[in-house]
Coordinates of C-alpha atoms and ligand atoms in Angstrom, one line a residue:
X205 CA -39.2 9.9 -17.0
X206 CA -39.7 8.4 -20.6
X207 CA -40.1 5.3 -22.3
X208 CA -39.9 4.9 -26.0
X209 CA -42.1 2.1 -28.2
X210 CA -39.9 -0.6 -29.6
X211 CA -40.2 -1.6 -33.3
X212 CA -40.3 -5.5 -33.5
X213 CA -40.1 -7.8 -36.6
X214 CA -40.3 -11.8 -36.0
X215 CA -36.9 -12.8 -36.7
X216 CA -34.6 -10.1 -35.2
X217 CA -34.5 -8.9 -31.4
X218 CA -36.6 -5.7 -30.4
X219 CA -35.2 -2.4 -32.0
X220 CA -35.3 1.0 -30.0
X221 CA -35.4 4.0 -32.3
X222 CA -33.6 6.7 -30.0
X223 CA -32.8 9.8 -31.5
X224 CA -30.4 8.9 -34.3
X225 CA -29.2 5.6 -34.2
X226 CA -31.3 2.3 -33.9
X227 CA -30.5 0.4 -31.2
X228 CA -31.2 -3.4 -30.4
X229 CA -32.9 -3.7 -27.2
X230 CA -31.5 -5.6 -24.3
X231 CA -34.5 -7.7 -22.5
X232 CA -34.5 -6.3 -19.2
X233 CA -34.8 -9.8 -17.2
X234 CA -31.6 -11.3 -19.3
X235 CA -29.2 -12.2 -16.7
X236 CA -25.0 -12.9 -16.5
X237 CA -23.8 -15.5 -14.1
X238 CA -21.1 -14.8 -12.1
X239 CA -20.0 -18.4 -12.2
X240 CA -20.2 -20.5 -15.4
X241 CA -18.2 -23.7 -13.9
X242 CA -20.1 -24.8 -11.2
X243 CA -20.1 -28.4 -9.6
X244 CA -23.6 -30.7 -10.3
X245 CA -26.2 -30.0 -7.6
X246 CA -24.4 -26.7 -6.4
X247 CA -26.4 -23.7 -6.0
X248 CA -27.6 -21.4 -9.1
X249 CA -25.1 -18.6 -7.7
X250 CA -25.0 -15.0 -8.2
X251 CA -26.5 -13.5 -11.6
X252 CA -26.2 -9.8 -12.8
X253 CA -28.2 -7.7 -15.1
X254 CA -27.0 -7.9 -18.5
X255 CA -25.8 -4.6 -19.8
X256 CA -27.3 -2.8 -23.1
X257 CA -29.9 -0.4 -24.0
X258 CA -33.4 -0.5 -22.5
X259 CA -36.9 -0.6 -23.9
X260 CA -37.7 1.8 -20.9
X261 CA -35.1 5.1 -21.0
X262 CA -35.2 7.0 -17.6
X263 CA -34.0 10.4 -18.4
X264 CA -35.1 12.7 -21.2
X265 CA -31.8 13.4 -23.4
X266 CA -32.4 17.3 -23.0
X267 CA -32.5 16.8 -19.2
X268 CA -29.3 15.0 -19.0
X269 CA -26.3 16.9 -17.0
X270 CA -23.6 14.5 -16.9
X271 CA -20.1 14.3 -15.7
X272 CA -17.0 12.0 -15.6
X273 CA -14.3 11.7 -13.2
X274 CA -11.0 9.4 -13.6
X275 CA -9.4 8.5 -10.1
X276 CA -6.4 6.6 -8.8
X277 CA -3.6 5.9 -10.9
X278 CA -3.0 5.7 -14.9
X279 CA -4.0 2.8 -17.0
X280 CA -3.8 2.6 -20.7
X281 CA -7.4 3.5 -22.3
X282 CA -8.8 6.4 -19.9
X283 CA -9.0 8.4 -22.6
X284 CA -10.6 6.0 -24.9
X285 CA -13.6 5.4 -22.2
X286 CA -14.0 9.4 -21.7
X287 CA -14.1 9.8 -25.7
X288 CA -16.8 7.0 -26.0
X289 CA -18.7 8.4 -23.1
X290 CA -18.8 12.0 -24.7
X291 CA -19.1 10.8 -28.4
X292 CA -21.8 8.0 -27.0
X293 CA -24.3 10.0 -25.1
X294 CA -24.1 12.5 -27.9
X295 CA -24.5 10.0 -30.8
X296 CA -26.8 7.7 -29.1
X297 CA -29.1 9.5 -27.1
X298 CA -28.4 13.0 -28.3
X299 CA -27.1 14.1 -24.7
X300 CA -25.0 17.2 -24.9
X301 CA -24.3 18.4 -21.6
X302 CA -21.3 16.6 -20.3
X303 CA -18.8 17.9 -18.0
X304 CA -15.3 16.6 -17.1
X305 CA -14.1 17.1 -13.7
X306 CA -10.5 17.9 -13.1
X307 CA -7.9 15.8 -11.2
X308 CA -10.3 12.8 -9.2
X309 CA -12.6 13.1 -6.6
X310 CA -11.2 16.6 -5.1
X311 CA -12.0 18.1 -8.5
X312 CA -15.7 17.9 -7.5
X313 CA -15.2 20.5 -5.0
X314 CA -12.2 22.2 -6.1
X315 CA -11.8 22.9 -9.8
X316 CA -13.9 24.4 -12.5
X317 CA -15.9 21.7 -14.5
X318 CA -14.7 21.2 -18.3
X319 CA -17.2 21.2 -20.9
X320 CA -17.0 18.0 -22.9
X321 CA -18.1 17.8 -26.6
X322 CA -17.5 15.2 -29.3
X323 CA -15.3 17.9 -31.1
X324 CA -12.9 18.5 -28.0
X325 CA -12.6 14.7 -27.4
X326 CA -11.8 13.5 -30.8
X327 CA -8.3 12.9 -30.6
X328 CA -7.7 11.9 -27.4
X329 CA -8.0 8.2 -27.5
X330 CA -4.4 8.3 -29.1
X331 CA -2.6 9.6 -26.3
X332 CA -1.9 8.0 -22.8
X333 CA -2.8 9.2 -19.3
X334 CA -6.0 11.0 -18.7
X335 CA -7.2 14.7 -20.3
X336 CA -9.0 14.9 -16.9
X337 CA -5.9 14.5 -15.0
X338 CA -6.2 12.0 -11.6
X339 CA -5.4 12.1 -8.2
X340 CA -5.3 9.8 -5.2
X341 CA -7.1 11.2 -1.8
X342 CA -9.5 13.8 -1.4
X343 CA -12.7 12.0 -1.4
X344 CA -15.1 14.0 0.7
X345 CA -18.5 12.4 0.2
X346 CA -20.6 15.3 1.5
X347 CA -18.7 17.8 -0.6
X348 CA -18.8 16.0 -3.9
X349 CA -22.6 15.3 -3.2
X350 CA -23.3 18.9 -2.4
X351 CA -21.4 20.0 -5.8
X352 CA -23.3 17.3 -7.8
X353 CA -26.6 18.6 -6.0
X354 CA -25.7 22.2 -6.9
X355 CA -24.8 21.9 -10.2
X356 CA -28.0 19.6 -11.1
X357 CA -25.8 16.8 -12.6
X358 CA -27.9 13.8 -12.6
X359 CA -25.3 11.2 -14.3
X360 CA -22.0 10.7 -12.8
X361 CA -19.3 8.4 -14.9
X362 CA -16.5 7.1 -12.1
X363 CA -13.5 5.6 -13.7
X364 CA -11.1 4.2 -11.5
X365 CA -9.8 1.1 -9.4
X366 CA -10.8 -0.6 -6.1
X367 CA -10.3 2.5 -4.2
X368 CA -12.5 4.6 -6.8
X369 CA -15.3 2.1 -7.0
X370 CA -15.7 2.2 -3.2
X371 CA -15.6 6.3 -3.6
X372 CA -18.5 5.5 -5.9
X373 CA -20.3 3.3 -3.3
X374 CA -20.2 6.2 -0.9
X375 CA -21.2 9.1 -3.4
X376 CA -24.3 6.4 -4.6
X377 CA -25.4 5.8 -0.7
X378 CA -25.4 9.5 0.0
X379 CA -27.3 10.3 -3.3
X380 CA -30.3 7.6 -2.3
X381 CA -30.0 9.1 1.4
X382 CA -30.7 12.7 -0.1
X383 CA -33.4 11.1 -2.6
X384 CA -31.7 12.6 -5.3
X385 CA -32.6 11.1 -8.8
X386 CA -28.9 10.7 -10.1
X387 CA -27.4 7.6 -11.6
X388 CA -23.9 6.8 -10.7
X389 CA -21.7 4.4 -13.3
X390 CA -18.6 3.1 -12.2
X391 CA -16.4 1.8 -14.8
X392 CA -13.2 -0.2 -13.2
X393 CA -10.0 0.6 -14.0
X394 CA -6.6 -0.7 -13.2
X395 CA -3.8 -2.6 -14.9
X396 CA -3.1 -4.4 -11.9
X397 CA -6.4 -6.3 -12.9
X398 CA -7.4 -6.9 -9.2
X399 CA -10.9 -5.9 -9.4
X400 CA -13.6 -8.5 -8.1
X401 CA -16.0 -10.4 -10.5
X402 CA -15.1 -8.9 -13.8
X403 CA -13.0 -11.1 -16.2
X404 CA -10.3 -8.3 -17.0
X405 CA -10.0 -4.5 -16.4
X406 CA -9.1 -2.4 -19.6
X407 CA -5.4 -1.6 -20.3
X408 CA -4.5 -5.0 -19.0
X409 CA -3.6 -6.4 -22.5
X410 CA -1.9 -3.4 -23.1
X411 CA 0.1 -3.5 -19.8
X412 CA 1.1 -7.0 -20.6
X413 CA 2.0 -6.6 -24.3
X414 CA 4.1 -3.5 -23.2
X415 CA 5.9 -5.7 -20.3
X416 CA 7.0 -7.8 -23.2
X417 CA 9.8 -5.1 -24.4
X418 CA 11.2 -5.0 -21.0
X419 CA 11.4 -8.9 -21.0
X420 CA 12.8 -9.0 -24.2
X421 CA 15.5 -6.6 -23.3
X422 CA 16.4 -8.5 -20.3
X423 CA 16.8 -11.5 -22.3
X424 CA 19.1 -9.8 -24.7
X425 CA 21.1 -8.6 -21.7
X426 CA 21.2 -11.9 -20.1
X427 CA 21.9 -13.8 -22.9
X428 CA 25.0 -11.9 -24.0
X429 CA 26.7 -12.1 -21.0
X430 CA 28.3 -15.0 -18.8
X431 CA 26.1 -16.2 -16.3
X432 CA 23.6 -13.2 -17.4
X433 CA 20.5 -12.4 -15.1
X434 CA 18.0 -10.1 -16.4
X435 CA 15.5 -9.1 -13.8
X436 CA 12.5 -7.1 -14.7
X437 CA 10.2 -5.4 -12.1
X438 CA 6.3 -5.0 -13.1
X439 CA 3.3 -3.3 -11.3
X440 CA 0.8 -5.5 -9.2
X441 CA 0.8 -4.4 -5.8
X442 CA -1.5 -6.8 -4.5
X443 CA -2.2 -9.4 -7.1
X444 CA 0.6 -11.0 -9.7
X445 CA -1.7 -10.7 -12.6
X446 CA 0.8 -8.4 -14.9
X447 CA 3.6 -10.5 -14.1
X448 CA 2.0 -14.0 -14.5
X449 CA 0.3 -13.3 -17.8
X450 CA 3.7 -11.3 -19.1
X451 CA 5.5 -14.5 -18.0
X452 CA 3.4 -16.7 -20.1
X453 CA 3.4 -14.9 -22.9
X454 CA 7.0 -14.4 -23.1
X455 CA 8.3 -17.6 -22.6
X456 CA 11.9 -16.2 -21.9
X457 CA 11.3 -16.0 -18.2
X458 CA 12.6 -18.7 -15.9
X459 CA 11.2 -17.5 -12.7
X460 CA 8.2 -15.3 -11.9
X461 CA 7.8 -13.9 -8.2
X462 CA 4.0 -12.6 -7.3
X463 CA 2.7 -11.2 -4.1
X464 CA 0.2 -14.2 -3.9
X465 CA 3.0 -16.9 -3.7
X466 CA 5.6 -16.2 -0.9
X467 CA 9.1 -17.3 -2.0
X468 CA 12.1 -17.7 0.1
X469 CA 15.9 -17.2 -1.0
X470 CA 18.0 -19.8 0.8
X471 CA 18.4 -23.3 1.5
X472 CA 16.9 -26.2 -0.5
X473 CA 14.4 -25.4 -3.0
X474 CA 15.0 -21.6 -2.5
X475 CA 15.4 -19.0 -4.9
X476 CA 19.2 -18.8 -4.7
X477 CA 19.6 -22.6 -5.3
X478 CA 17.3 -22.3 -8.3
X479 CA 19.5 -19.8 -9.9
X480 CA 22.7 -21.4 -9.4
X481 CA 20.8 -24.6 -11.4
X482 CA 19.5 -22.8 -14.1
X483 CA 22.9 -20.5 -14.6
X484 CA 24.6 -24.0 -15.0
X485 CA 22.1 -25.5 -17.2
X486 CA 21.6 -22.3 -19.4
X487 CA 24.2 -19.7 -18.6
X488 CA 21.8 -17.1 -18.3
X489 CA 18.0 -16.3 -16.8
X490 CA 15.2 -14.0 -16.7
X491 CA 13.3 -13.2 -13.4
X492 CA 10.2 -11.4 -13.5
X493 CA 9.0 -9.7 -10.1
X494 CA 5.7 -8.1 -9.2
X495 CA 6.1 -5.1 -7.1
X496 CA 4.1 -6.6 -4.3
X497 CA 6.3 -9.8 -3.9
X498 CA 8.7 -10.6 -1.3
X499 CA 7.5 -7.6 0.9
X500 CA 7.4 -9.7 4.0
X501 CA 11.0 -10.6 3.5
X502 CA 12.4 -7.0 2.5
X503 CA 10.6 -5.9 5.7
X504 CA 12.6 -8.3 7.9
X505 CA 15.9 -7.3 6.5
X506 CA 15.3 -3.5 6.4
X507 CA 13.0 -2.4 9.0
X508 CA 11.3 0.7 7.7
X509 CA 7.7 1.9 9.1
X510 CA 5.0 1.9 6.7
X511 CA 4.5 4.6 4.6
X512 CA 0.9 5.2 2.9
X513 CA 0.0 7.2 -0.2
X514 CA -2.6 10.0 -0.3
X515 CA -5.6 7.2 -0.6
X516 CA -4.2 5.3 2.4
X517 CA -2.4 2.5 0.2
X518 CA 0.7 1.0 1.6
X519 CA 3.7 2.5 -0.2
X520 CA 5.9 -0.4 -1.5
X521 CA 9.5 -1.0 -1.1
X522 CA 11.8 -1.7 -4.2
X523 CA 11.7 -5.6 -4.5
X524 CA 13.5 -5.2 -7.5
X525 CA 16.7 -3.0 -6.3
X526 CA 16.9 -5.4 -3.0
X527 CA 16.3 -8.7 -5.0
X528 CA 19.4 -7.3 -7.0
X529 CA 21.5 -6.9 -4.4
X530 CA 20.7 -10.3 -2.6
X531 CA 21.5 -12.1 -5.8
X532 CA 24.9 -10.3 -6.2
X533 CA 25.7 -11.2 -2.4
X534 CA 24.9 -14.4 -2.7
X535 CA 26.7 -15.0 -6.0
X536 CA 30.1 -13.1 -4.7
X537 CA 29.8 -15.5 -1.4
X538 CA 29.9 -18.4 -3.8
X539 CA 32.7 -16.9 -5.9
X540 CA 30.3 -17.1 -9.3
X541 CA 31.1 -14.8 -12.1
X542 CA 27.9 -13.1 -12.8
X543 CA 25.8 -10.2 -14.3
X544 CA 22.4 -9.0 -13.6
X545 CA 20.9 -6.2 -15.3
X546 CA 17.5 -4.4 -13.2
X547 CA 15.1 -3.1 -15.7
X548 CA 12.4 -1.4 -13.9
X549 CA 9.5 -0.5 -16.7
X550 CA 6.8 0.3 -14.3
X551 CA 5.6 3.7 -15.2
X552 CA 6.2 2.9 -18.9
X553 CA 3.4 0.1 -19.5
X554 CA 0.7 2.2 -17.9
X555 CA 1.6 5.6 -19.4
X556 CA 1.1 4.5 -23.1
X557 CA -2.2 4.7 -25.0
X558 CA -4.3 1.3 -25.0
X559 CA -3.6 -1.2 -27.9
X560 CA -6.4 -2.2 -30.7
X561 CA -8.1 -4.9 -28.4
X562 CA -8.3 -2.7 -25.4
X563 CA -9.9 0.4 -27.6
X564 CA -12.5 -2.0 -28.2
X565 CA -13.1 -2.9 -24.9
X566 CA -12.7 0.7 -23.7
X567 CA -15.8 1.7 -26.2
X568 CA -18.2 -1.1 -25.2
X569 CA -17.8 -0.2 -21.5
X570 CA -18.4 3.4 -22.3
X571 CA -21.6 2.1 -24.3
X572 CA -22.8 -0.1 -21.6
X573 CA -22.4 2.2 -18.9
X574 CA -24.3 5.3 -20.8
X575 CA -27.3 2.4 -21.4
X576 CA -27.3 1.6 -18.0
X577 CA -27.2 5.4 -16.5
X578 CA -29.9 6.5 -19.0
X579 CA -31.9 3.5 -17.8
X580 CA -31.8 4.9 -14.3
X581 CA -29.5 2.6 -12.8
X582 CA -26.6 2.6 -10.6
X583 CA -23.9 0.0 -10.8
X584 CA -20.1 -0.8 -11.7
X585 CA -20.2 -2.3 -15.3
X586 CA -18.0 -4.9 -16.4
X587 CA -17.4 -8.2 -18.8
X588 CA -18.3 -11.2 -16.7
X589 CA -17.8 -14.4 -18.5
X590 CA -17.5 -12.6 -21.8
X591 CA -20.6 -10.7 -21.1
X592 CA -21.4 -7.2 -20.1
X593 CA -23.3 -6.9 -16.7
X594 CA -24.5 -4.1 -14.5
X595 CA -22.8 -5.2 -10.9
X596 CA -24.0 -3.9 -7.7
X597 CA -21.1 -1.8 -6.4
X598 CA -20.6 -3.7 -3.2
X599 CA -20.0 -6.9 -5.0
X600 CA -16.9 -5.5 -6.6
X601 CA -15.7 -3.7 -3.6
X602 CA -15.7 -6.2 -0.9
X603 CA -13.1 -8.5 -2.1
X604 CA -10.2 -8.4 -4.6
X605 CA -9.2 -10.4 -7.1
X606 CA -5.9 -12.2 -6.8
X607 CA -3.7 -15.1 -8.7
X608 CA -5.0 -18.9 -7.3
X609 CA -1.7 -20.5 -6.6
X610 CA -3.7 -23.4 -6.4
X611 CA -5.6 -22.8 -9.6
X612 CA -4.6 -24.2 -13.2
X613 CA -3.4 -20.9 -14.4
X614 CA -0.5 -20.8 -11.8
X615 CA -0.1 -24.5 -12.6
X616 CA 0.3 -23.7 -16.4
X617 CA 3.0 -20.6 -15.1
X618 CA 4.9 -23.3 -13.1
X619 CA 5.5 -25.7 -15.8
X620 CA 6.1 -23.1 -18.1
X621 CA 9.1 -21.5 -16.3
X622 CA 9.8 -25.1 -14.8
X623 CA 10.7 -22.8 -11.5
X624 CA 10.1 -24.3 -7.6
X625 CA 6.7 -23.7 -6.6
X626 CA 8.1 -22.5 -3.0
X627 CA 5.6 -24.6 -1.6
X628 CA 5.1 -27.4 0.4
X629 CA 2.1 -30.3 0.3
X630 CA 0.7 -28.7 3.4
X631 CA 0.8 -25.1 2.1
X632 CA -1.0 -26.1 -0.9
X633 CA -3.9 -28.2 0.9
X634 CA -4.2 -25.3 3.3
X635 CA -4.8 -22.9 0.4
X636 CA -7.4 -25.0 -1.0
X637 CA -8.9 -25.3 1.8
X638 CA -9.2 -21.3 2.4
X639 CA -10.5 -21.3 -1.1
X640 CA -13.2 -23.7 -0.5
X641 CA -14.4 -21.8 2.6
X642 CA -14.2 -18.7 0.8
X643 CA -16.2 -20.1 -2.0
X644 CA -18.6 -22.1 0.5
X645 CA -17.9 -25.2 -1.8
X646 CA -18.3 -28.7 -0.5
X647 CA -16.1 -31.0 0.9
X648 CA -14.4 -32.9 -2.3
X649 CA -15.2 -36.6 -2.0
X650 CA -12.1 -38.7 -1.8
X651 CA -10.3 -35.7 0.5
X652 CA -9.4 -36.4 4.2
X653 CA -11.7 -33.9 5.4
X654 CA -14.6 -35.7 3.3
X655 CA -13.4 -39.0 5.0
X656 CA -13.6 -37.9 8.5
X657 CA -17.0 -35.9 7.8
X658 CA -18.4 -39.1 6.1
X659 CA -17.4 -41.7 8.6
X660 CA -18.5 -39.3 11.5
X661 CA -22.0 -39.3 9.9
X662 CA -22.0 -43.0 9.5
X663 CA -21.1 -43.3 13.1
X664 CA -23.6 -41.2 14.3
X665 CA -26.1 -42.9 12.2
X666 CA -25.1 -46.3 13.4
X667 CA -25.8 -45.2 17.1
X668 CA -29.0 -43.9 16.4
Ligands
LIG1201 N1 -12.8 3.3 1.1 C1 -13.0 4.5 0.4 N2 -13.9 5.1 0.6 C2 -14.1 6.2 -0.3 N3 -13.1 6.7 -1.1 C3 -12.2 5.8 -1.5 C4 -12.1 4.9 -0.6 N4 -10.6 4.5 -1.1 C5 -10.1 5.3 -1.8 N5 -11.2 6.1 -2.1 C6 -10.9 7.1 -3.1 O1 -10.6 6.8 -4.1 C7 -9.8 7.4 -4.8 C8 -8.9 6.4 -5.7 O2 -8.3 5.6 -4.8 P1 -6.6 4.6 -4.9 O3 -5.8 6.0 -5.0 O4 -6.8 3.7 -4.1 O5 -6.7 4.1 -6.7 P2 -7.5 3.1 -6.9 O6 -8.8 3.6 -7.4 O7 -7.7 1.9 -6.5 O8 -6.9 2.8 -8.4 P3 -5.5 2.2 -8.3 O9 -5.2 1.2 -7.3 O10 -5.9 1.3 -9.9 O11 -4.3 2.9 -9.3 C9 -8.8 8.3 -4.3 O12 -9.5 9.6 -4.6 C10 -9.5 7.9 -2.8 O13 -9.4 9.0 -1.8
LIG1202 O1 2.8 5.9 -8.1 P1 1.3 5.9 -8.0 O2 0.8 6.7 -9.0 O3 0.8 5.7 -6.9 O4 1.0 4.5 -8.7 C1 1.7 3.0 -8.5 C2 0.6 2.5 -8.2 O5 -0.8 2.1 -9.0 C3 -0.9 0.9 -9.6 O6 -0.4 0.7 -10.9 C4 -2.4 0.6 -9.7 O7 -2.7 0.1 -8.3 C5 0.1 -0.3 -8.4 O8 0.3 -1.3 -9.3 C6 1.2 0.6 -8.2 O9 1.4 0.4 -7.1
LIG1203 MG1 -6.2 0.2 -6.1

């Protein structure tokens, strides 16, 4: 355990002189609120510890033995985070014992650890994928912690999505149970952007940008044909953030379908009716569909048993292909001439290197993770309302972030595409009520629930 004395000056923040670099100290009682928009008189809500260098550093640099692992699907920016962890540990804290775990969690107990130096990672941020390799499945908490213990590792940096963070939490609990002095730092990664609490996961911006190329191609194909339809499938297993943001960014999209918003094909207000109208008005249209959308509809028309991947995630049926056939069949039945081009850029949008803004984000996340681990904390790091924070594992693993179809972002999308909402008034009320209950918000004044409650309390007061 060590502490370093700060150099202070009256008009500047505290500074800490670790090793080679002078770092402004983060005051340990600074917090970041989970919610910045709150209702009058509502509770103060959850606050997280603000990330940054600490005045007291728990580990002596020469005692640190760190390791880095990447798990789950690929995402732009993985190599940037790896690079900045290795370089940041060395340049900021003079830590030089850093190892890479190969091919995800199973690499802790089934592969050799790779020694990593600033020189060996110098150029990796220019490449997509992960130089360490990744995998699904293979999380064996006991075997992993046995290996951490046997090899004397005392800082574990774990980069991955919601499943990976659950795994990190299990490792942390086992480490705590054994009383080991090991810091576990989770760095959330997933282009689906479905990790709870944090503003955005790294690689998301890059993925949305790359998706534009597929949408542009779909638009060119569609607008160059008579009654042309361009259909683009984007990633998003449970959450349609990529599809929503790619649609909003493009402005060429006429309809965006996501898992959170159930849709239907036939009848009034259905997708087919909208397609017919749009083709009549504009002679072409572009549809963006998130891979997790419409799975209930496909299951009804193609009954197949659920299949799971090695991590237990449900394998999805190809909504893009299914929708292409359904639209073709419908137009044929209506004797409508049309051309449909289906573009599936799924792996192209996640296999590329991160763009400039994601590169900066990855660097800052890696630095925040290093400062927290050096201070002896275990956490998931992330940006919360624009500030980096150390978030307890259970906060990010207990729920998943989803597009709120009653919120203003989805309303903006609907107004931008002019597509049907596929929702009745009752559906909207139900979704709002579910959201209110989930967030334990008061019944809004003027709502029928509020009026009912209010008159009930007036009545009971009157009876007294
Ligand atoms: N509940 C859990 N407990 C322990 N380990 C888990 C759990 N869920 C998943 N894991 C492990 O985490 C790793 C990654 O999980 P998964 O394949 O679900 O990807 P992910 O981290 O969610 O990333 P993404 O969904 O963005 O691709 C796997 O090795 C898996 O075994
Ligand atoms: O084919 P893989 O590698 O299992 O990854 C596919 C999944 O990974 C993700 O990108 C992230 O969870 C999903 O959108 C997608 O369903
Ligand atoms: Mg996941």
